[in-house]
Amino acid sequence: MPVIDNAVYRDGRRVASPATLEESFELREEHGGFSWIGLYRPTDDELDAVAEEFSLHHLAVEDARKGHQRAKLERYGDTLFVVLRPARYLDPTEEVEFGEVHLFVGRDFAITIRRAESPNLAKVRRRLEGSPDLLAQGPEAVLYAVLDEVVDEYAPVLAGLENDIDEIEEELFDGDPQVTRRIYDLASEVMEFQRATRPLVDMVQAIERGFEKYRVDLELQRYLRDVLDHVIRVVERGESFRQLLQNALAVHSTLVTQRQNDEMQRLTETSLTQSEEVKKISSWAAIIFAPTLIGTIYGMNFRHMPELDHPLGYPIALAAMVLFGITLYVIFKRRNWL
């Protein structure tokens, strides 16, 4: 059995550390108080043994068996089934890793099932054992402490996401081609973070509505309301991150469009410049073509060409060449080709 810790508490103090589930049940009956059993990635058979020992509802056990549940709180008779989605920020890869914690909270027992490295429930247990007055409130104190630890561990995640968003804002104006992919990846992490944190507001409020019915101690009520305040702030920051990323994506799209427009304008200007050059070259080619045509005809040296014997043939040919050239030059000049 992957039992991390198993203890029986009475009046806020550990009175026994059973070696097995059966012994835990017997010692709880002997000493009174409640049992707190911490499990780490139990197998199906091990989970079935726990369910049988504490009469857990089969639907809740099935959810705990399958894992990959959304954050939620459900009540089965006198037992609360709670699913939490802890998270931690991985600095080396700049990614957010999400875990899963299941809690079964009854009148005289609390069972925590951890399926990831986070949160550190041993730290939670030490904290509660160091506060006997709080631990004396029973299994509800365990629920509060685990909730509080999960919410507290969201703070480094928020700091890491905020730093990533700041880096994206700097990369936007540097023309980094990878910034689009990074925005989408970060937006996916923020959405996953919101899916983990948003349900906590309704969950804690549901616990709050049961304060009077289940006679929750006034001091514990204050602690849970403090957790609710923290959760609301976490959710609000997550929403602001999502809005910032949407704005960043819109700005990036605008910048890309602007760069494309600038490139199109540059290509258009280049095309216009080339077109003007082509006009000039074509105009001068036409101007030169006319005299060349006349000179080519007279350069054939055929014997029977009447113009060859005319005394004014040469000056007439030159005059025609000049006249054609000047006429074409004036025409092209008026059309701004030259």
Short mmCIF file of C-alpha atoms in Angstrom, two decimals:
data_model
loop_
_atom_site.label_atom_id
_atom_site.label_comp_id
_atom_site.label_asym_id
_atom_site.label_seq_id
_atom_site.Cartn_x
_atom_site.Cartn_y
_atom_site.Cartn_z
CA MET A 1 0.00 0.00 0.00
CA PRO A 2 1.58 3.32 -1.06
CA VAL A 3 0.73 4.96 2.25
CA ILE A 4 2.82 8.09 2.75
CA ASP A 5 1.51 8.65 6.26
CA ASN A 6 -1.26 7.21 8.38
CA ALA A 7 -2.23 8.73 11.70
CA VAL A 8 -5.07 8.96 14.18
CA TYR A 9 -5.65 12.40 15.73
CA ARG A 10 -7.61 13.33 18.80
CA ASP A 11 -7.93 16.87 20.17
CA GLY A 12 -5.50 18.10 17.56
CA ARG A 13 -2.68 15.68 18.44
CA ARG A 14 -1.38 12.49 16.90
CA VAL A 15 -2.28 9.61 19.19
CA ALA A 16 -1.39 6.70 16.91
CA SER A 17 0.44 5.84 13.69
CA PRO A 18 -1.21 2.66 12.37
CA ALA A 19 0.76 0.40 10.06
CA THR A 20 -2.29 -0.79 8.09
CA LEU A 21 -5.76 0.39 7.16
CA GLU A 22 -7.35 -2.25 9.40
CA GLU A 23 -5.25 -1.08 12.32
CA SER A 24 -6.18 2.52 11.54
CA PHE A 25 -9.86 1.65 11.80
CA GLU A 26 -9.35 -0.19 15.10
CA LEU A 27 -7.21 2.52 16.68
CA ARG A 28 -9.68 5.20 15.64
CA GLU A 29 -12.42 3.26 17.41
CA GLU A 30 -10.17 2.89 20.45
CA HIS A 31 -8.90 6.44 20.75
CA GLY A 32 -11.71 8.36 19.09
CA GLY A 33 -10.85 11.37 16.94
CA PHE A 34 -10.26 10.90 13.22
CA SER A 35 -7.90 9.18 10.81
CA TRP A 36 -5.84 10.97 8.18
CA ILE A 37 -4.43 8.66 5.53
CA GLY A 38 -2.15 10.00 2.81
CA LEU A 39 -1.80 7.89 -0.36
CA TYR A 40 0.47 8.36 -3.37
CA ARG A 41 -0.66 6.92 -6.72
CA PRO A 42 -2.50 3.88 -5.35
CA THR A 43 -3.35 0.97 -7.63
CA ASP A 44 -6.94 0.00 -8.34
CA ASP A 45 -6.84 -2.85 -5.81
CA GLU A 46 -5.37 -0.58 -3.16
CA LEU A 47 -8.01 2.06 -3.82
CA ASP A 48 -10.73 -0.58 -3.58
CA ALA A 49 -9.36 -1.64 -0.20
CA VAL A 50 -9.55 1.95 1.07
CA ALA A 51 -13.06 2.35 -0.34
CA GLU A 52 -14.23 -0.82 1.39
CA GLU A 53 -12.65 0.12 4.71
CA PHE A 54 -14.24 3.59 4.79
CA SER A 55 -17.44 2.86 2.82
CA LEU A 56 -16.66 5.36 0.06
CA HIS A 57 -19.23 5.89 -2.68
CA HIS A 58 -18.44 3.87 -5.80
CA LEU A 59 -18.92 6.83 -8.16
CA ALA A 60 -16.37 8.93 -6.26
CA VAL A 61 -14.00 5.95 -6.14
CA GLU A 62 -14.38 5.49 -9.90
CA ASP A 63 -13.47 9.15 -10.48
CA ALA A 64 -10.45 8.80 -8.22
CA ARG A 65 -9.44 5.63 -10.05
CA LYS A 66 -9.60 7.17 -13.54
CA GLY A 67 -8.01 10.49 -12.63
CA HIS A 68 -7.83 13.37 -15.13
CA GLN A 69 -10.84 14.97 -13.46
CA ARG A 70 -11.81 18.61 -13.46
CA ALA A 71 -11.60 20.50 -10.18
CA LYS A 72 -14.86 19.80 -8.34
CA LEU A 73 -16.59 19.19 -5.02
CA GLU A 74 -19.30 16.56 -4.61
CA ARG A 75 -21.12 15.30 -1.54
CA TYR A 76 -22.07 11.66 -1.08
CA GLY A 77 -24.02 11.44 2.16
CA ASP A 78 -21.69 12.50 4.96
CA THR A 79 -18.60 12.30 2.75
CA LEU A 80 -17.16 15.08 0.65
CA PHE A 81 -15.24 14.15 -2.50
CA VAL A 82 -12.93 16.93 -3.66
CA VAL A 83 -10.73 17.09 -6.74
CA LEU A 84 -8.03 19.76 -6.89
CA ARG A 85 -5.68 20.64 -9.75
CA PRO A 86 -2.39 21.85 -8.25
CA ALA A 87 0.18 23.44 -10.53
CA ARG A 88 3.84 24.29 -10.50
CA TYR A 89 6.01 26.38 -12.82
CA LEU A 90 9.04 24.64 -14.35
CA ASP A 91 11.76 27.26 -14.85
CA PRO A 92 14.05 25.19 -17.14
CA THR A 93 11.32 24.66 -19.75
CA GLU A 94 9.18 27.70 -18.89
CA GLU A 95 6.09 25.50 -18.71
CA VAL A 96 3.31 24.88 -16.21
CA GLU A 97 2.87 21.34 -14.93
CA PHE A 98 -0.55 20.37 -13.59
CA GLY A 99 -1.21 17.62 -11.06
CA GLU A 100 -4.25 16.15 -9.37
CA VAL A 101 -5.22 15.61 -5.75
CA HIS A 102 -8.31 13.74 -4.52
CA LEU A 103 -9.72 14.12 -1.03
CA PHE A 104 -12.34 12.07 0.77
CA VAL A 105 -13.50 13.93 3.87
CA GLY A 106 -15.89 12.22 6.27
CA ARG A 107 -16.96 12.74 9.87
CA ASP A 108 -14.03 10.79 11.30
CA PHE A 109 -11.58 10.42 8.44
CA ALA A 110 -9.68 12.33 5.78
CA ILE A 111 -8.07 10.52 2.86
CA THR A 112 -5.73 12.39 0.52
CA ILE A 113 -4.67 10.82 -2.77
CA ARG A 114 -1.83 12.53 -4.60
CA ARG A 115 -1.03 11.70 -8.22
CA ALA A 116 1.75 14.21 -8.85
CA GLU A 117 4.80 15.63 -7.15
CA SER A 118 2.88 18.73 -6.13
CA PRO A 119 1.59 19.72 -3.61
CA ASN A 120 3.78 18.69 -0.70
CA LEU A 121 1.16 17.18 1.59
CA ALA A 122 3.80 16.19 4.15
CA LYS A 123 4.38 19.91 4.60
CA VAL A 124 0.62 20.38 5.08
CA ARG A 125 0.55 17.64 7.73
CA ARG A 126 3.50 19.18 9.61
CA ARG A 127 1.81 22.56 9.51
CA LEU A 128 -1.42 21.19 10.97
CA GLU A 129 0.38 19.12 13.59
CA GLY A 130 2.10 22.34 14.62
CA SER A 131 -1.34 23.97 15.12
CA PRO A 132 -3.25 21.61 17.44
CA ASP A 133 -6.12 24.07 17.88
CA LEU A 134 -6.74 24.04 14.13
CA LEU A 135 -6.22 20.29 13.75
CA ALA A 136 -8.69 19.74 16.59
CA GLN A 137 -11.43 20.92 14.19
CA GLY A 138 -11.23 17.51 12.55
CA PRO A 139 -11.22 16.41 8.89
CA GLU A 140 -12.52 19.84 7.77
CA ALA A 141 -9.21 21.30 8.94
CA VAL A 142 -7.39 18.88 6.63
CA LEU A 143 -9.58 20.00 3.72
CA TYR A 144 -8.85 23.63 4.52
CA ALA A 145 -5.09 23.06 4.82
CA VAL A 146 -4.84 21.17 1.52
CA LEU A 147 -6.92 23.83 -0.24
CA ASP A 148 -4.75 26.55 1.22
CA GLU A 149 -1.53 24.82 0.13
CA VAL A 150 -2.78 24.28 -3.41
CA VAL A 151 -3.85 27.92 -3.72
CA ASP A 152 -0.56 29.17 -2.22
CA GLU A 153 1.38 27.14 -4.78
CA TYR A 154 -0.42 29.00 -7.55
CA ALA A 155 1.59 32.15 -6.65
CA PRO A 156 4.90 31.00 -8.24
CA VAL A 157 2.93 29.84 -11.29
CA LEU A 158 1.39 33.30 -11.67
CA ALA A 159 4.83 34.88 -11.30
CA GLY A 160 6.27 32.60 -13.98
CA LEU A 161 3.40 33.25 -16.39
CA GLU A 162 3.68 36.99 -15.80
CA ASN A 163 7.40 36.88 -16.59
CA ASP A 164 6.70 34.94 -19.81
CA ILE A 165 4.11 37.51 -20.86
CA ASP A 166 6.58 40.35 -20.20
CA GLU A 167 9.10 38.59 -22.45
CA ILE A 168 6.50 38.20 -25.19
CA GLU A 169 5.69 41.91 -25.05
CA GLU A 170 9.38 42.65 -25.66
CA GLU A 171 9.64 40.11 -28.50
CA LEU A 172 6.59 41.53 -30.27
CA PHE A 173 8.49 44.54 -31.57
CA ASP A 174 11.73 42.65 -32.29
CA GLY A 175 10.23 40.79 -35.24
CA ASP A 176 10.87 37.35 -33.71
CA PRO A 177 9.16 34.80 -36.04
CA GLN A 178 8.61 32.38 -33.13
CA VAL A 179 6.56 34.82 -31.07
CA THR A 180 3.23 33.67 -32.56
CA ARG A 181 3.80 30.07 -31.51
CA ARG A 182 4.88 31.17 -28.05
CA ILE A 183 1.75 33.31 -27.60
CA TYR A 184 -0.47 30.35 -28.54
CA ASP A 185 1.42 27.97 -26.23
CA LEU A 186 1.25 30.43 -23.35
CA ALA A 187 -2.44 31.09 -23.99
CA SER A 188 -3.07 27.33 -23.78
CA GLU A 189 -1.29 27.19 -20.41
CA VAL A 190 -3.30 30.14 -19.12
CA MET A 191 -6.56 28.52 -20.23
CA GLU A 192 -5.56 25.27 -18.49
CA PHE A 193 -4.68 27.29 -15.40
CA GLN A 194 -8.12 28.91 -15.49
CA ARG A 195 -9.78 25.50 -15.77
CA ALA A 196 -7.91 24.48 -12.62
CA THR A 197 -8.68 27.62 -10.60
CA ARG A 198 -12.11 28.90 -11.66
CA PRO A 199 -14.09 26.03 -10.11
CA LEU A 200 -12.42 26.69 -6.76
CA VAL A 201 -14.54 29.81 -6.25
CA ASP A 202 -17.80 27.83 -6.44
CA MET A 203 -16.28 24.98 -4.41
CA VAL A 204 -15.26 27.15 -1.47
CA GLN A 205 -18.55 29.06 -1.63
CA ALA A 206 -20.40 25.71 -1.49
CA ILE A 207 -18.41 24.79 1.63
CA GLU A 208 -19.23 28.22 3.03
CA ARG A 209 -22.96 27.66 2.54
CA GLY A 210 -22.72 24.53 4.68
CA PHE A 211 -21.06 26.23 7.66
CA GLU A 212 -24.22 26.36 9.77
CA LYS A 213 -25.62 23.00 8.69
CA TYR A 214 -22.42 21.12 9.52
CA ARG A 215 -21.52 23.35 12.49
CA VAL A 216 -18.12 24.40 11.21
CA ASP A 217 -16.02 26.16 13.85
CA LEU A 218 -15.97 29.96 13.60
CA GLU A 219 -12.17 30.13 13.37
CA LEU A 220 -12.13 27.55 10.59
CA GLN A 221 -14.80 29.58 8.81
CA ARG A 222 -12.45 32.56 8.86
CA TYR A 223 -9.63 30.45 7.44
CA LEU A 224 -11.81 29.17 4.61
CA ARG A 225 -13.02 32.68 3.77
CA ASP A 226 -9.38 33.74 3.59
CA VAL A 227 -8.76 30.93 1.11
CA LEU A 228 -11.74 32.17 -0.92
CA ASP A 229 -10.23 35.67 -1.07
CA HIS A 230 -6.95 34.22 -2.34
CA VAL A 231 -8.75 32.08 -4.91
CA ILE A 232 -10.66 35.08 -6.26
CA ARG A 233 -7.42 37.04 -6.66
CA VAL A 234 -5.80 34.09 -8.44
CA VAL A 235 -8.74 33.76 -10.82
CA GLU A 236 -8.74 37.49 -11.55
CA ARG A 237 -5.02 37.46 -12.35
CA GLY A 238 -5.50 34.47 -14.62
CA GLU A 239 -8.24 36.36 -16.46
CA SER A 240 -6.00 39.41 -16.82
CA PHE A 241 -3.25 37.19 -18.27
CA ARG A 242 -5.66 35.81 -20.83
CA GLN A 243 -6.70 39.33 -21.82
CA LEU A 244 -3.06 40.41 -22.11
CA LEU A 245 -2.31 37.49 -24.41
CA GLN A 246 -5.33 38.29 -26.57
CA ASN A 247 -4.10 41.87 -26.83
CA ALA A 248 -0.59 40.65 -27.63
CA LEU A 249 -1.96 38.44 -30.39
CA ALA A 250 -3.95 41.35 -31.81
CA VAL A 251 -0.89 43.63 -31.70
CA HIS A 252 1.23 40.93 -33.34
CA SER A 253 -1.34 40.50 -36.10
CA THR A 254 -1.35 44.28 -36.64
CA LEU A 255 2.45 44.39 -36.78
CA VAL A 256 2.56 41.52 -39.27
CA THR A 257 -0.03 43.26 -41.45
CA GLN A 258 1.92 46.51 -41.23
CA ARG A 259 5.16 44.77 -42.24
CA GLN A 260 3.36 43.14 -45.16
CA ASN A 261 1.94 46.50 -46.23
CA ASP A 262 5.38 48.09 -45.99
CA GLU A 263 6.84 45.29 -48.08
CA MET A 264 4.07 45.62 -50.66
CA GLN A 265 4.63 49.37 -50.78
CA ARG A 266 8.35 48.85 -51.28
CA LEU A 267 7.71 46.34 -54.05
CA THR A 268 5.23 48.71 -55.67
CA GLU A 269 7.71 51.58 -55.53
CA THR A 270 10.39 49.34 -57.01
CA SER A 271 8.00 48.24 -59.74
CA LEU A 272 7.12 51.85 -60.54
CA THR A 273 10.79 52.80 -60.69
CA GLN A 274 11.50 49.89 -63.00
CA SER A 275 8.51 50.86 -65.12
CA GLU A 276 9.87 54.42 -65.51
CA GLU A 277 13.25 53.06 -66.50
CA VAL A 278 11.63 50.77 -69.06
CA LYS A 279 9.74 53.75 -70.52
CA LYS A 280 12.96 55.74 -70.89
CA ILE A 281 14.81 52.85 -72.47
CA SER A 282 11.90 52.14 -74.83
CA SER A 283 11.65 55.83 -75.79
CA TRP A 284 15.33 56.15 -76.62
CA ALA A 285 15.20 52.86 -78.48
CA ALA A 286 12.30 54.20 -80.61
CA ILE A 287 14.14 57.48 -81.23
CA ILE A 288 17.24 55.65 -82.35
CA PHE A 289 15.22 53.14 -84.36
CA ALA A 290 13.98 55.66 -86.98
CA PRO A 291 17.43 56.90 -88.14
CA THR A 292 18.72 53.36 -87.94
CA LEU A 293 15.93 52.18 -90.25
CA ILE A 294 16.70 54.85 -92.82
CA GLY A 295 20.42 54.23 -92.59
CA THR A 296 19.85 50.48 -92.91
CA ILE A 297 17.79 50.88 -96.07
CA TYR A 298 20.37 53.07 -97.73
CA GLY A 299 23.12 50.79 -96.57
CA MET A 300 21.78 47.93 -98.71
CA ASN A 301 23.75 49.23 -101.77
CA PHE A 302 21.27 47.96 -104.34
CA ARG A 303 22.10 49.18 -107.86
CA HIS A 304 18.56 50.19 -108.77
CA MET A 305 17.71 52.67 -106.02
CA PRO A 306 16.53 55.95 -107.55
CA GLU A 307 17.39 57.96 -104.46
CA LEU A 308 21.08 57.10 -104.86
CA ASP A 309 21.40 59.32 -107.91
CA HIS A 310 19.50 62.27 -106.46
CA PRO A 311 21.83 65.18 -105.63
CA LEU A 312 19.91 65.95 -102.40
CA GLY A 313 19.46 62.31 -101.31
CA TYR A 314 22.11 62.44 -98.60
CA PRO A 315 20.96 65.66 -96.89
CA ILE A 316 17.34 64.56 -97.20
CA ALA A 317 18.14 61.26 -95.49
CA LEU A 318 19.99 63.05 -92.68
CA ALA A 319 17.17 65.56 -92.33
CA ALA A 320 14.61 62.73 -92.14
CA MET A 321 16.66 61.00 -89.46
CA VAL A 322 16.88 64.17 -87.37
CA LEU A 323 13.20 65.01 -87.92
CA PHE A 324 12.00 61.56 -86.88
CA GLY A 325 14.22 61.66 -83.82
CA ILE A 326 13.05 65.13 -82.74
CA THR A 327 9.38 64.26 -83.36
CA LEU A 328 9.56 61.09 -81.27
CA TYR A 329 11.48 62.88 -78.52
CA VAL A 330 8.78 65.60 -78.30
CA ILE A 331 6.01 62.98 -78.22
CA PHE A 332 7.65 60.93 -75.47
CA LYS A 333 8.53 64.04 -73.50
CA ARG A 334 4.92 65.20 -73.48
CA ARG A 335 3.85 61.82 -72.19
CA ASN A 336 6.47 62.00 -69.42
CA TRP A 337 8.30 58.99 -70.75
CA LEU A 338 11.51 61.01 -70.79
#
